[in-house]
Amino acid sequence: MSLTYTAGSLVAARGREWVVLPESAAEMLVLRPLGGSEDDIAAVFPAFEEVRPAEFAAPSPSDVGDQRSAGLLRTALRIGFRSGAGPFRSLASIAVEPRAYQLVPLLMALRQRTVRLLISDDVGIGKTIEAGLIAKELLAQGEATRLTVLCSPSLAEQWQSELREKFGIEAELVLASTVSRLERGLDLGQSLFDKHPYTIISTDFIKSTRHREDFVRHCPDLVIVDEAHSCVTADDAGQGAASGTNQLRHELLRKVSADADRHLLLLTATPHSGKESAFRNLLGLVRPELAALDLESPAGRAKLAEHFVARKRADVREYLTKEDGLADDSLVQRTAFPSDRWTKDEPYKLTPEYRALLDDAIAYARDRVAAAGEQGRREARIAWWSVIALLRSMVSSPAAAAQTLKTRSESATARTAQEADALGSPVAADSADNDRLEGMDVAPGAAESEEAGARLLELSERAAELVGPAGDAKLKALTRHLKGLIADGYSPIVFCRYIPTAEYLATQLEGKLGRKTKIAAVTGTLSPQQRLERIEQLAAESAGEAGEAADPAARRVLIATDCLSEGVNLQHHFDAVVHYDLAWNPTRHDQREGRVDRYGQKRDQVRVITMFGEDNGIDGKVLEVLFMKHRQIMKDLGISVSVPDETASGVTDAVVEWLLLHGRQGSQESLFDLDGHQESLDRIEREWNSAAEREKTSRSKYAQRAIHPEEVAREVAAVRAALGGAEEVRDFAVQALRDLDALVRDPGDGTGDFTAQAGGAPAGLRDALAATLGGRLVEEDRQIPFRTTPAIGRGEAALVRTDPAIGAIASYVLDSALDANTPGPRPARRCGVVTTDAVTVRTTLLLVRYRFHLTLPSRTGERQLVAEDARLLAYEGMPSRARWLDDDATAALLAARASGNTHEQLVRNQIARDLGALPDLAGHITEYGTRLAGQLDASHRRVRKANEEIVRGLKVVPQEPADVLGVYVYLPQQPAAASASTVSGAEA
């Protein structure tokens, strides 16, 4: 007859010790190795294999370490935890240490039975991390079983990478380019969304009616919508292509959100998009009743605050301070956003030859518009979009101009004026809709008919003759600006509007910026994955081989179109932006600059240069009317307010009309002073001010107030107590590597970064590091960079507890501490005796591992889990009369350092005394575990305090006995001289 083992108990099988998991049954035990991870879980059948009860062995008095052993062993133990006992089940298993402010949406989510949130934090704060935290937690708790992220095609690969690398979620890409392959693997009658529990779906895929309906029928119980503002429309939206696409998405999300039990996270940095009705429609997706709330009333704002979080950088740059209502700054967290953008508008003047070409192009455009106006509305609109394409390409580059002049206009095939607008607007204008960036960097066409071909061809040939710095003053000015940035140590991105311009710049700049400057171009001719690969290749070429010292003179320059202006994070490789082509919507510039000016940027100041032609008749007016106003609003509010497409188009239409009427000679006049435009510009001014006021109201009245910073501080303190913080991980890595005979170089430059060469380390550690960092790096004994940022390159390690390299070091330290027969250096030991002036009476520190059996109710039923926690307990005096210290005094013992030598015999006697008294201490150790279980229970209930249904049935039961991993005795410094026969404090 086989024994029955309770969840959390220890058993011995297959030559090692295991923890019994709740999934076990009498005939089959599901076991996790003691100290092991979820990946090591195994099934054992007691009828066929020997399984017996086990007890964790007490430390040996003959295996004594130094004063650092307790801290090293505790950190190594905590790094190995992947299933914490606290209310946040996922934090121990993710590869990123979230900022404290990023826990706010998670706390909001856990207080809702069905999670419905609109996360509208500013660009670069980390909405992807916040959504990933919620998704991982809901999946870990069983509150959700399947996940879909709905995003634009250009962001799909990045979402996949973020979920996989940071949260361990393997999601399948469902794109127009992958759906055929995925559908071939389906069984008869099976849905794509039933087969793949985690998916990332591009919005172009959802446009298909068949796929859209299949998605609605089989929609997962957790949906994340990125750039959610593009999925709603205003009540007065027109009938353009963009509006039609948004209406399709809005209808889809209405069906998705109609299921009241479905979790829904909407992400956007611009919830208003300039339209109050669009904002209301967005709120209606979160909860239907929110769309009709009186947001001017305190009750309405309080209701919205349960579902809406919107913060700007200034709100979170310093968080958990006394200004946030806390008693002190002990938990303050400072987030290293760039402090400012250094911006400069740099003018250039056309060469005489280019000026003559542009004048002739304007004359052609004037004639064409006048002639088309007499032919009818359709012909007028076709001519209008052809002229805009011609003028924009002309001021972009001679390469773009030559291409446009030879290409037929997109709108030339239109049968109606409305169709001409739908075809011409996307390729000629600059929409703030991020989903419309894909494929919009091709050079547009200007030819409308065969009759116009000869005149345009002549202009094209003249444009082609102006390539190079002699004929193209704009290129010459760019070269000068880039040399200045490179000389100051910057690695810039140059943003262009069109593919021919980007390719032209990459060719012309090669060899002009210094022998050690690498240049690459990324445009819409590459797939999203190929774009990322080219960027990584450029970064690798300019940084040298992994593990080798980077050449301080090496620089990189990326030439890119707006296919990279949204979604792709470039802050780790670039720190300056040059707007080579002035966009016709300031929001596009925000998107470009947001690629580098965001969390993770190492530069305190990002540089931005905006180039504009002061005599081309276009750039100066766009800069004056659109950009100056946009910058003033940003200065007043501290945030960027999106410019509605209609507003930007109204301004640029006025600019082009003015140019056709007046030519370049009126370029010094203000557009506001010109007759015929004042009324429309006044209307644009009013619309924009209204949008800015709504955004300001949103940030001040409706911003997150459901979670008080004090509540966040309490949970942050609990997480740090259980898992440790970033400083602890860094100190552990430095100490452990040095003790394991690795060569550590700590520059002490304030960054916290250091390097290590593992050639002298034990073979077991070298093998483990090679498996995570690359065999060549370790075999050739190269320097391994350890970075304080989680954003790392190939061959680098992040100083976070879930980094594989840190895990390998922790595993080696823990395993070698538990196995006294491990050859080579052993940084941590399970016993120690230290003579120190940090104590005045004999004090003993215990490192105890607790296991808890958790019963967690959820919407899908109860979940049984086994979790671990490591705690320090300490007492003064002899074991028989122990006076137990509080947690703060106990933790302070880890900082104690030896101040004198300890006699060998005294070491043996002291350790033997405490080890022999462990049975007498068992009562207090058990009582502490019971109190800890009560605290964990209270924490679970506190986090979910607004959801009584979820906490009903919650149980946290400690599994006895707890494991005593370490015993460390601290002796007060005696005035009498020590005996000659001693063990130094560094060895005792």
mmCIF file with all atom_site columns, C-alpha atoms in Angstrom, residues 31 39 49 108 166 170 348 427 526 569 586 660 677 759 766 774 790 811 821 863 931 962 964 973 977:
data_model
loop_
_atom_site.group_PDB
_atom_site.id
_atom_site.type_symbol
_atom_site.label_atom_id
_atom_site.label_alt_id
_atom_site.label_comp_id
_atom_site.label_asym_id
_atom_site.label_entity_id
_atom_site.label_seq_id
_atom_site.pdbx_PDB_ins_code
_atom_site.Cartn_x
_atom_site.Cartn_y
_atom_site.Cartn_z
_atom_site.occupancy
_atom_site.B_iso_or_equiv
_atom_site.pdbx_formal_charge
_atom_site.auth_seq_id
_atom_site.auth_comp_id
_atom_site.auth_asym_id
_atom_site.auth_atom_id
_atom_site.pdbx_PDB_model_num
ATOM 1  C CA . LEU A 1 31  ? 6.940  16.439 -8.429  1.00 0.00 ? 31  LEU A CA 1
ATOM 2  C CA . ASP A 1 39  ? 10.661 23.162 -16.442 1.00 0.00 ? 39  ASP A CA 1
ATOM 3  C CA . GLU A 1 49  ? 9.692  3.527  -8.482  1.00 0.00 ? 49  GLU A CA 1
ATOM 4  C CA . MET A 1 108 ? -6.663 48.071 -10.980 1.00 0.00 ? 108 MET A CA 1
ATOM 5  C CA . LYS A 1 166 ? 9.791  39.398 -21.210 1.00 0.00 ? 166 LYS A CA 1
ATOM 6  C CA . GLU A 1 170 ? 4.745  32.106 -27.058 1.00 0.00 ? 170 GLU A CA 1
ATOM 7  C CA . TYR A 1 348 ? 18.600 75.349 -46.150 1.00 0.00 ? 348 TYR A CA 1
ATOM 8  C CA . VAL A 1 427 ? -0.040 58.543 -50.389 1.00 0.00 ? 427 VAL A CA 1
ATOM 9  C CA . LEU A 1 526 ? 11.599 45.266 -46.380 1.00 0.00 ? 526 LEU A CA 1
ATOM 10 C CA . ASN A 1 569 ? 11.800 50.653 -30.182 1.00 0.00 ? 569 ASN A CA 1
ATOM 11 C CA . PRO A 1 586 ? 3.355  67.242 -36.320 1.00 0.00 ? 586 PRO A CA 1
ATOM 12 C CA . LEU A 1 660 ? -0.043 77.953 -56.749 1.00 0.00 ? 660 LEU A CA 1
ATOM 13 C CA . HIS A 1 677 ? -7.427 81.843 -45.737 1.00 0.00 ? 677 HIS A CA 1
ATOM 14 C CA . GLY A 1 759 ? 37.711 31.665 -17.933 1.00 0.00 ? 759 GLY A CA 1
ATOM 15 C CA . ARG A 1 766 ? 31.281 28.041 -17.521 1.00 0.00 ? 766 ARG A CA 1
ATOM 16 C CA . GLY A 1 774 ? 27.025 31.671 -26.347 1.00 0.00 ? 774 GLY A CA 1
ATOM 17 C CA . PRO A 1 790 ? 16.891 44.806 -19.064 1.00 0.00 ? 790 PRO A CA 1
ATOM 18 C CA . SER A 1 811 ? 21.921 27.888 -9.360  1.00 0.00 ? 811 SER A CA 1
ATOM 19 C CA . ASN A 1 821 ? 31.652 17.798 -2.119  1.00 0.00 ? 821 ASN A CA 1
ATOM 20 C CA . ARG A 1 863 ? -6.488 26.347 -8.430  1.00 0.00 ? 863 ARG A CA 1
ATOM 21 C CA . ARG A 1 931 ? 1.969  34.493 10.670  1.00 0.00 ? 931 ARG A CA 1
ATOM 22 C CA . ALA A 1 962 ? 10.037 24.535 7.171   1.00 0.00 ? 962 ALA A CA 1
ATOM 23 C CA . VAL A 1 964 ? 16.467 25.613 7.734   1.00 0.00 ? 964 VAL A CA 1
ATOM 24 C CA . GLN A 1 973 ? 33.886 42.029 19.564  1.00 0.00 ? 973 GLN A CA 1
ATOM 25 C CA . ALA A 1 977 ? 43.205 39.856 22.447  1.00 0.00 ? 977 ALA A CA 1
#
